[in-house]
Amino acid sequence: MPNIKSAIKRVKVTEKKNLRNRMVKSAMKTQIKKFETAVSANEADVKLLSATQGAVDKAAAKGVIHKNAANRKKARMAKRLAKAQA
């Protein structure tokens, strides 16, 4: 445990931010898994894709994942949905 006052504050702030980031990332991953299972069961639709892309965008907006990683994930999901529907 740090002794310096500013270091103590940094530990507290880091813990809060870490928890918030984990929550956002976990919600994103859960939504992606829901989409993946729907695609594999041929039950996916554009609404589910849109909701999943929204979760990915939210994570990117909060800085949890990089914006290029978010765009890559969204493109791959759209490609999977198009392939499943064809």
mmCIF file of N, CA and C in Angstrom:
data_model
loop_
_atom_site.group_PDB
_atom_site.id
_atom_site.type_symbol
_atom_site.label_atom_id
_atom_site.label_comp_id
_atom_site.label_asym_id
_atom_site.label_seq_id
_atom_site.Cartn_x
_atom_site.Cartn_y
_atom_site.Cartn_z
ATOM 1 N N MET A 1 0.846 -1.181 0.000
ATOM 2 C CA MET A 1 0.000 0.000 0.000
ATOM 3 C C MET A 1 0.888 1.240 0.000
ATOM 4 N N PRO A 2 0.562 2.192 -0.862
ATOM 5 C CA PRO A 2 1.397 3.407 -0.943
ATOM 6 C C PRO A 2 1.232 4.300 0.293
ATOM 7 N N ASN A 3 2.274 5.061 0.565
ATOM 8 C CA ASN A 3 2.264 5.977 1.712
ATOM 9 C C ASN A 3 1.930 7.400 1.293
ATOM 10 N N ILE A 4 2.240 7.749 0.071
ATOM 11 C CA ILE A 4 2.033 9.119 -0.408
ATOM 12 C C ILE A 4 0.557 9.324 -0.743
ATOM 13 N N LYS A 5 0.055 10.512 -0.377
ATOM 14 C CA LYS A 5 -1.363 10.795 -0.518
ATOM 15 C C LYS A 5 -1.843 10.683 -1.968
ATOM 16 N N SER A 6 -1.084 11.204 -2.898
ATOM 17 C CA SER A 6 -1.495 11.162 -4.303
ATOM 18 C C SER A 6 -1.473 9.732 -4.841
ATOM 19 N N ALA A 7 -0.542 8.936 -4.356
ATOM 20 C CA ALA A 7 -0.459 7.532 -4.780
ATOM 21 C C ALA A 7 -1.649 6.741 -4.238
ATOM 22 N N ILE A 8 -2.072 7.068 -3.023
ATOM 23 C CA ILE A 8 -3.249 6.418 -2.439
ATOM 24 C C ILE A 8 -4.481 6.732 -3.292
ATOM 25 N N LYS A 9 -4.601 8.007 -3.686
ATOM 26 C CA LYS A 9 -5.728 8.413 -4.536
ATOM 27 C C LYS A 9 -5.674 7.693 -5.875
ATOM 28 N N ARG A 10 -4.496 7.580 -6.465
ATOM 29 C CA ARG A 10 -4.361 6.912 -7.765
ATOM 30 C C ARG A 10 -4.823 5.463 -7.672
ATOM 31 N N VAL A 11 -4.516 4.794 -6.567
ATOM 32 C CA VAL A 11 -4.943 3.402 -6.373
ATOM 33 C C VAL A 11 -6.469 3.324 -6.352
ATOM 34 N N LYS A 12 -7.108 4.250 -5.603
ATOM 35 C CA LYS A 12 -8.568 4.259 -5.523
ATOM 36 C C LYS A 12 -9.200 4.524 -6.886
ATOM 37 N N VAL A 13 -8.686 5.524 -7.587
ATOM 38 C CA VAL A 13 -9.238 5.895 -8.884
ATOM 39 C C VAL A 13 -9.042 4.766 -9.895
ATOM 40 N N THR A 14 -7.875 4.143 -9.858
ATOM 41 C CA THR A 14 -7.584 3.040 -10.776
ATOM 42 C C THR A 14 -8.525 1.872 -10.538
ATOM 43 N N GLU A 15 -8.810 1.569 -9.277
ATOM 44 C CA GLU A 15 -9.733 0.478 -8.961
ATOM 45 C C GLU A 15 -11.127 0.753 -9.504
ATOM 46 N N LYS A 16 -11.593 2.005 -9.344
ATOM 47 C CA LYS A 16 -12.922 2.378 -9.852
ATOM 48 C C LYS A 16 -12.976 2.265 -11.375
ATOM 49 N N LYS A 17 -11.955 2.800 -12.034
ATOM 50 C CA LYS A 17 -11.924 2.761 -13.495
ATOM 51 C C LYS A 17 -11.824 1.325 -14.009
ATOM 52 N N ASN A 18 -11.032 0.516 -13.314
ATOM 53 C CA ASN A 18 -10.868 -0.881 -13.698
ATOM 54 C C ASN A 18 -12.199 -1.615 -13.610
ATOM 55 N N LEU A 19 -12.949 -1.376 -12.552
ATOM 56 C CA LEU A 19 -14.250 -2.007 -12.375
ATOM 57 C C LEU A 19 -15.213 -1.575 -13.478
ATOM 58 N N ARG A 20 -15.235 -0.279 -13.772
ATOM 59 C CA ARG A 20 -16.127 0.245 -14.813
ATOM 60 C C ARG A 20 -15.760 -0.346 -16.172
ATOM 61 N N ASN A 21 -14.470 -0.405 -16.476
ATOM 62 C CA ASN A 21 -14.021 -0.969 -17.755
ATOM 63 C C ASN A 21 -14.383 -2.444 -17.866
ATOM 64 N N ARG A 22 -14.215 -3.186 -16.775
ATOM 65 C CA ARG A 22 -14.564 -4.613 -16.799
ATOM 66 C C ARG A 22 -16.049 -4.808 -17.033
ATOM 67 N N MET A 23 -16.882 -3.947 -16.446
ATOM 68 C CA MET A 23 -18.329 -4.054 -16.626
ATOM 69 C C MET A 23 -18.710 -3.813 -18.080
ATOM 70 N N VAL A 24 -18.123 -2.790 -18.682
ATOM 71 C CA VAL A 24 -18.427 -2.464 -20.078
ATOM 72 C C VAL A 24 -17.948 -3.586 -20.997
ATOM 73 N N LYS A 25 -16.749 -4.073 -20.753
ATOM 74 C CA LYS A 25 -16.186 -5.135 -21.585
ATOM 75 C C LYS A 25 -16.987 -6.422 -21.440
ATOM 76 N N SER A 26 -17.406 -6.728 -20.225
ATOM 77 C CA SER A 26 -18.196 -7.929 -19.974
ATOM 78 C C SER A 26 -19.546 -7.843 -20.675
ATOM 79 N N ALA A 27 -20.187 -6.685 -20.622
ATOM 80 C CA ALA A 27 -21.475 -6.496 -21.293
ATOM 81 C C ALA A 27 -21.319 -6.657 -22.804
ATOM 82 N N MET A 28 -20.224 -6.127 -23.340
ATOM 83 C CA MET A 28 -19.961 -6.248 -24.773
ATOM 84 C C MET A 28 -19.768 -7.717 -25.157
ATOM 85 N N LYS A 29 -18.959 -8.429 -24.375
ATOM 86 C CA LYS A 29 -18.687 -9.832 -24.677
ATOM 87 C C LYS A 29 -19.963 -10.672 -24.580
ATOM 88 N N THR A 30 -20.802 -10.389 -23.587
ATOM 89 C CA THR A 30 -22.056 -11.114 -23.430
ATOM 90 C C THR A 30 -22.949 -10.912 -24.643
ATOM 91 N N GLN A 31 -23.037 -9.664 -25.108
ATOM 92 C CA GLN A 31 -23.862 -9.355 -26.273
ATOM 93 C C GLN A 31 -23.318 -10.046 -27.522
ATOM 94 N N ILE A 32 -21.999 -10.084 -27.670
ATOM 95 C CA ILE A 32 -21.380 -10.746 -28.823
ATOM 96 C C ILE A 32 -21.671 -12.242 -28.785
ATOM 97 N N LYS A 33 -21.583 -12.849 -27.601
ATOM 98 C CA LYS A 33 -21.873 -14.277 -27.475
ATOM 99 C C LYS A 33 -23.335 -14.566 -27.809
ATOM 100 N N LYS A 34 -24.236 -13.682 -27.377
ATOM 101 C CA LYS A 34 -25.649 -13.837 -27.686
ATOM 102 C C LYS A 34 -25.861 -13.800 -29.203
ATOM 103 N N PHE A 35 -25.167 -12.877 -29.869
ATOM 104 C CA PHE A 35 -25.253 -12.771 -31.329
ATOM 105 C C PHE A 35 -24.705 -14.021 -31.996
ATOM 106 N N GLU A 36 -23.556 -14.497 -31.526
ATOM 107 C CA GLU A 36 -22.913 -15.684 -32.118
ATOM 108 C C GLU A 36 -23.805 -16.917 -32.001
ATOM 109 N N THR A 37 -24.427 -17.103 -30.841
ATOM 110 C CA THR A 37 -25.304 -18.264 -30.678
ATOM 111 C C THR A 37 -26.532 -18.153 -31.567
ATOM 112 N N ALA A 38 -27.049 -16.932 -31.741
ATOM 113 C CA ALA A 38 -28.201 -16.733 -32.624
ATOM 114 C C ALA A 38 -27.824 -17.020 -34.075
ATOM 115 N N VAL A 39 -26.624 -16.629 -34.472
ATOM 116 C CA VAL A 39 -26.167 -16.884 -35.847
ATOM 117 C C VAL A 39 -26.011 -18.383 -36.071
ATOM 118 N N SER A 40 -25.430 -19.061 -35.099
ATOM 119 C CA SER A 40 -25.222 -20.502 -35.265
ATOM 120 C C SER A 40 -26.545 -21.263 -35.286
ATOM 121 N N ALA A 41 -27.584 -20.715 -34.647
ATOM 122 C CA ALA A 41 -28.898 -21.356 -34.628
ATOM 123 C C ALA A 41 -29.802 -20.813 -35.736
ATOM 124 N N ASN A 42 -29.239 -19.981 -36.620
ATOM 125 C CA ASN A 42 -29.979 -19.347 -37.723
ATOM 126 C C ASN A 42 -31.177 -18.539 -37.230
ATOM 127 N N GLU A 43 -31.015 -17.870 -36.088
ATOM 128 C CA GLU A 43 -32.077 -17.032 -35.530
ATOM 129 C C GLU A 43 -31.683 -15.558 -35.490
ATOM 130 N N ALA A 44 -30.521 -15.230 -36.039
ATOM 131 C CA ALA A 44 -30.026 -13.853 -35.979
ATOM 132 C C ALA A 44 -30.773 -12.991 -36.986
ATOM 133 N N ASP A 45 -30.971 -11.724 -36.625
ATOM 134 C CA ASP A 45 -31.574 -10.771 -37.540
ATOM 135 C C ASP A 45 -30.849 -9.437 -37.434
ATOM 136 N N VAL A 46 -31.295 -8.473 -38.201
ATOM 137 C CA VAL A 46 -30.623 -7.173 -38.260
ATOM 138 C C VAL A 46 -30.752 -6.429 -36.926
ATOM 139 N N LYS A 47 -31.873 -6.620 -36.223
ATOM 140 C CA LYS A 47 -32.053 -5.948 -34.929
ATOM 141 C C LYS A 47 -31.001 -6.405 -33.923
ATOM 142 N N LEU A 48 -30.752 -7.712 -33.887
ATOM 143 C CA LEU A 48 -29.745 -8.250 -32.964
ATOM 144 C C LEU A 48 -28.353 -7.767 -33.351
ATOM 145 N N LEU A 49 -28.084 -7.709 -34.650
ATOM 146 C CA LEU A 49 -26.797 -7.184 -35.125
ATOM 147 C C LEU A 49 -26.627 -5.736 -34.692
ATOM 148 N N SER A 50 -27.687 -4.960 -34.846
ATOM 149 C CA SER A 50 -27.638 -3.545 -34.477
ATOM 150 C C SER A 50 -27.377 -3.368 -32.981
ATOM 151 N N ALA A 51 -28.043 -4.168 -32.162
ATOM 152 C CA ALA A 51 -27.838 -4.083 -30.708
ATOM 153 C C ALA A 51 -26.415 -4.469 -30.337
ATOM 154 N N THR A 52 -25.902 -5.491 -30.994
ATOM 155 C CA THR A 52 -24.542 -5.939 -30.708
ATOM 156 C C THR A 52 -23.524 -4.896 -31.142
ATOM 157 N N GLN A 53 -23.742 -4.318 -32.306
ATOM 158 C CA GLN A 53 -22.833 -3.272 -32.765
ATOM 159 C C GLN A 53 -22.889 -2.062 -31.851
ATOM 160 N N GLY A 54 -24.056 -1.783 -31.283
ATOM 161 C CA GLY A 54 -24.185 -0.693 -30.324
ATOM 162 C C GLY A 54 -23.361 -0.934 -29.077
ATOM 163 N N ALA A 55 -23.362 -2.173 -28.604
ATOM 164 C CA ALA A 55 -22.574 -2.519 -27.420
ATOM 165 C C ALA A 55 -21.079 -2.371 -27.706
ATOM 166 N N VAL A 56 -20.675 -2.769 -28.907
ATOM 167 C CA VAL A 56 -19.266 -2.645 -29.294
ATOM 168 C C VAL A 56 -18.892 -1.168 -29.419
ATOM 169 N N ASP A 57 -19.774 -0.369 -30.025
ATOM 170 C CA ASP A 57 -19.527 1.072 -30.154
ATOM 171 C C ASP A 57 -19.418 1.747 -28.786
ATOM 172 N N LYS A 58 -20.246 1.307 -27.859
ATOM 173 C CA LYS A 58 -20.235 1.881 -26.515
ATOM 174 C C LYS A 58 -18.897 1.614 -25.833
ATOM 175 N N ALA A 59 -18.392 0.390 -25.996
ATOM 176 C CA ALA A 59 -17.103 0.046 -25.408
ATOM 177 C C ALA A 59 -15.983 0.879 -26.026
ATOM 178 N N ALA A 60 -16.072 1.104 -27.353
ATOM 179 C CA ALA A 60 -15.057 1.907 -28.029
ATOM 180 C C ALA A 60 -15.148 3.368 -27.593
ATOM 181 N N ALA A 61 -16.358 3.879 -27.424
ATOM 182 C CA ALA A 61 -16.545 5.271 -27.022
ATOM 183 C C ALA A 61 -15.984 5.518 -25.623
ATOM 184 N N LYS A 62 -16.067 4.512 -24.753
ATOM 185 C CA LYS A 62 -15.559 4.654 -23.394
ATOM 186 C C LYS A 62 -14.068 4.346 -23.300
ATOM 187 N N GLY A 63 -13.464 3.947 -24.411
ATOM 188 C CA GLY A 63 -12.027 3.701 -24.428
ATOM 189 C C GLY A 63 -11.633 2.333 -23.913
ATOM 190 N N VAL A 64 -12.598 1.429 -23.786
ATOM 191 C CA VAL A 64 -12.297 0.092 -23.290
ATOM 192 C C VAL A 64 -11.597 -0.723 -24.379
ATOM 193 N N ILE A 65 -12.049 -0.557 -25.621
ATOM 194 C CA ILE A 65 -11.368 -1.173 -26.761
ATOM 195 C C ILE A 65 -11.058 -0.082 -27.775
ATOM 196 N N HIS A 66 -10.104 -0.338 -28.638
ATOM 197 C CA HIS A 66 -9.700 0.625 -29.648
ATOM 198 C C HIS A 66 -10.771 0.736 -30.719
ATOM 199 N N LYS A 67 -10.918 1.917 -31.324
ATOM 200 C CA LYS A 67 -11.975 2.119 -32.317
ATOM 201 C C LYS A 67 -11.784 1.224 -33.543
ATOM 202 N N ASN A 68 -10.541 0.953 -33.914
ATOM 203 C CA ASN A 68 -10.315 0.058 -35.056
ATOM 204 C C ASN A 68 -10.698 -1.374 -34.708
ATOM 205 N N ALA A 69 -10.476 -1.773 -33.476
ATOM 206 C CA ALA A 69 -10.882 -3.109 -33.030
ATOM 207 C C ALA A 69 -12.402 -3.207 -33.054
ATOM 208 N N ALA A 70 -13.072 -2.142 -32.653
ATOM 209 C CA ALA A 70 -14.542 -2.119 -32.674
ATOM 210 C C ALA A 70 -15.050 -2.247 -34.108
ATOM 211 N N ASN A 71 -14.444 -1.485 -35.017
ATOM 212 C CA ASN A 71 -14.860 -1.553 -36.419
ATOM 213 C C ASN A 71 -14.607 -2.937 -37.008
ATOM 214 N N ARG A 72 -13.503 -3.544 -36.639
ATOM 215 C CA ARG A 72 -13.188 -4.889 -37.124
ATOM 216 C C ARG A 72 -14.227 -5.895 -36.622
ATOM 217 N N LYS A 73 -14.578 -5.804 -35.336
ATOM 218 C CA LYS A 73 -15.576 -6.714 -34.773
ATOM 219 C C LYS A 73 -16.924 -6.536 -35.464
ATOM 220 N N LYS A 74 -17.323 -5.292 -35.702
ATOM 221 C CA LYS A 74 -18.612 -5.025 -36.344
ATOM 222 C C LYS A 74 -18.638 -5.553 -37.777
ATOM 223 N N ALA A 75 -17.543 -5.368 -38.494
ATOM 224 C CA ALA A 75 -17.481 -5.850 -39.880
ATOM 225 C C ALA A 75 -17.560 -7.369 -39.936
ATOM 226 N N ARG A 76 -16.885 -8.027 -39.026
ATOM 227 C CA ARG A 76 -16.904 -9.491 -39.003
ATOM 228 C C ARG A 76 -18.283 -10.015 -38.635
ATOM 229 N N MET A 77 -18.962 -9.323 -37.718
ATOM 230 C CA MET A 77 -20.316 -9.750 -37.349
ATOM 231 C C MET A 77 -21.273 -9.592 -38.539
ATOM 232 N N ALA A 78 -21.165 -8.481 -39.242
ATOM 233 C CA ALA A 78 -22.030 -8.244 -40.409
ATOM 234 C C ALA A 78 -21.769 -9.304 -41.483
ATOM 235 N N LYS A 79 -20.507 -9.649 -41.640
ATOM 236 C CA LYS A 79 -20.137 -10.666 -42.631
ATOM 237 C C LYS A 79 -20.720 -12.028 -42.244
ATOM 238 N N ARG A 80 -20.648 -12.369 -40.952
ATOM 239 C CA ARG A 80 -21.196 -13.652 -40.484
ATOM 240 C C ARG A 80 -22.710 -13.714 -40.674
ATOM 241 N N LEU A 81 -23.379 -12.580 -40.385
ATOM 242 C CA LEU A 81 -24.836 -12.540 -40.542
ATOM 243 C C LEU A 81 -25.220 -12.693 -42.010
ATOM 244 N N ALA A 82 -24.501 -12.012 -42.893
ATOM 245 C CA ALA A 82 -24.795 -12.094 -44.323
ATOM 246 C C ALA A 82 -24.574 -13.516 -44.828
ATOM 247 N N LYS A 83 -23.524 -14.150 -44.343
ATOM 248 C CA LYS A 83 -23.214 -15.528 -44.761
ATOM 249 C C LYS A 83 -24.291 -16.495 -44.238
ATOM 250 N N ALA A 84 -24.762 -16.273 -43.007
ATOM 251 C CA ALA A 84 -25.773 -17.151 -42.424
ATOM 252 C C ALA A 84 -27.104 -17.008 -43.120
ATOM 253 N N GLN A 85 -27.436 -15.803 -43.565
ATOM 254 C CA GLN A 85 -28.714 -15.568 -44.216
ATOM 255 C C GLN A 85 -28.718 -16.019 -45.676
ATOM 256 N N ALA A 86 -27.536 -16.151 -46.271
ATOM 257 C CA ALA A 86 -27.468 -16.539 -47.680
ATOM 258 C C ALA A 86 -27.648 -18.020 -47.890
#
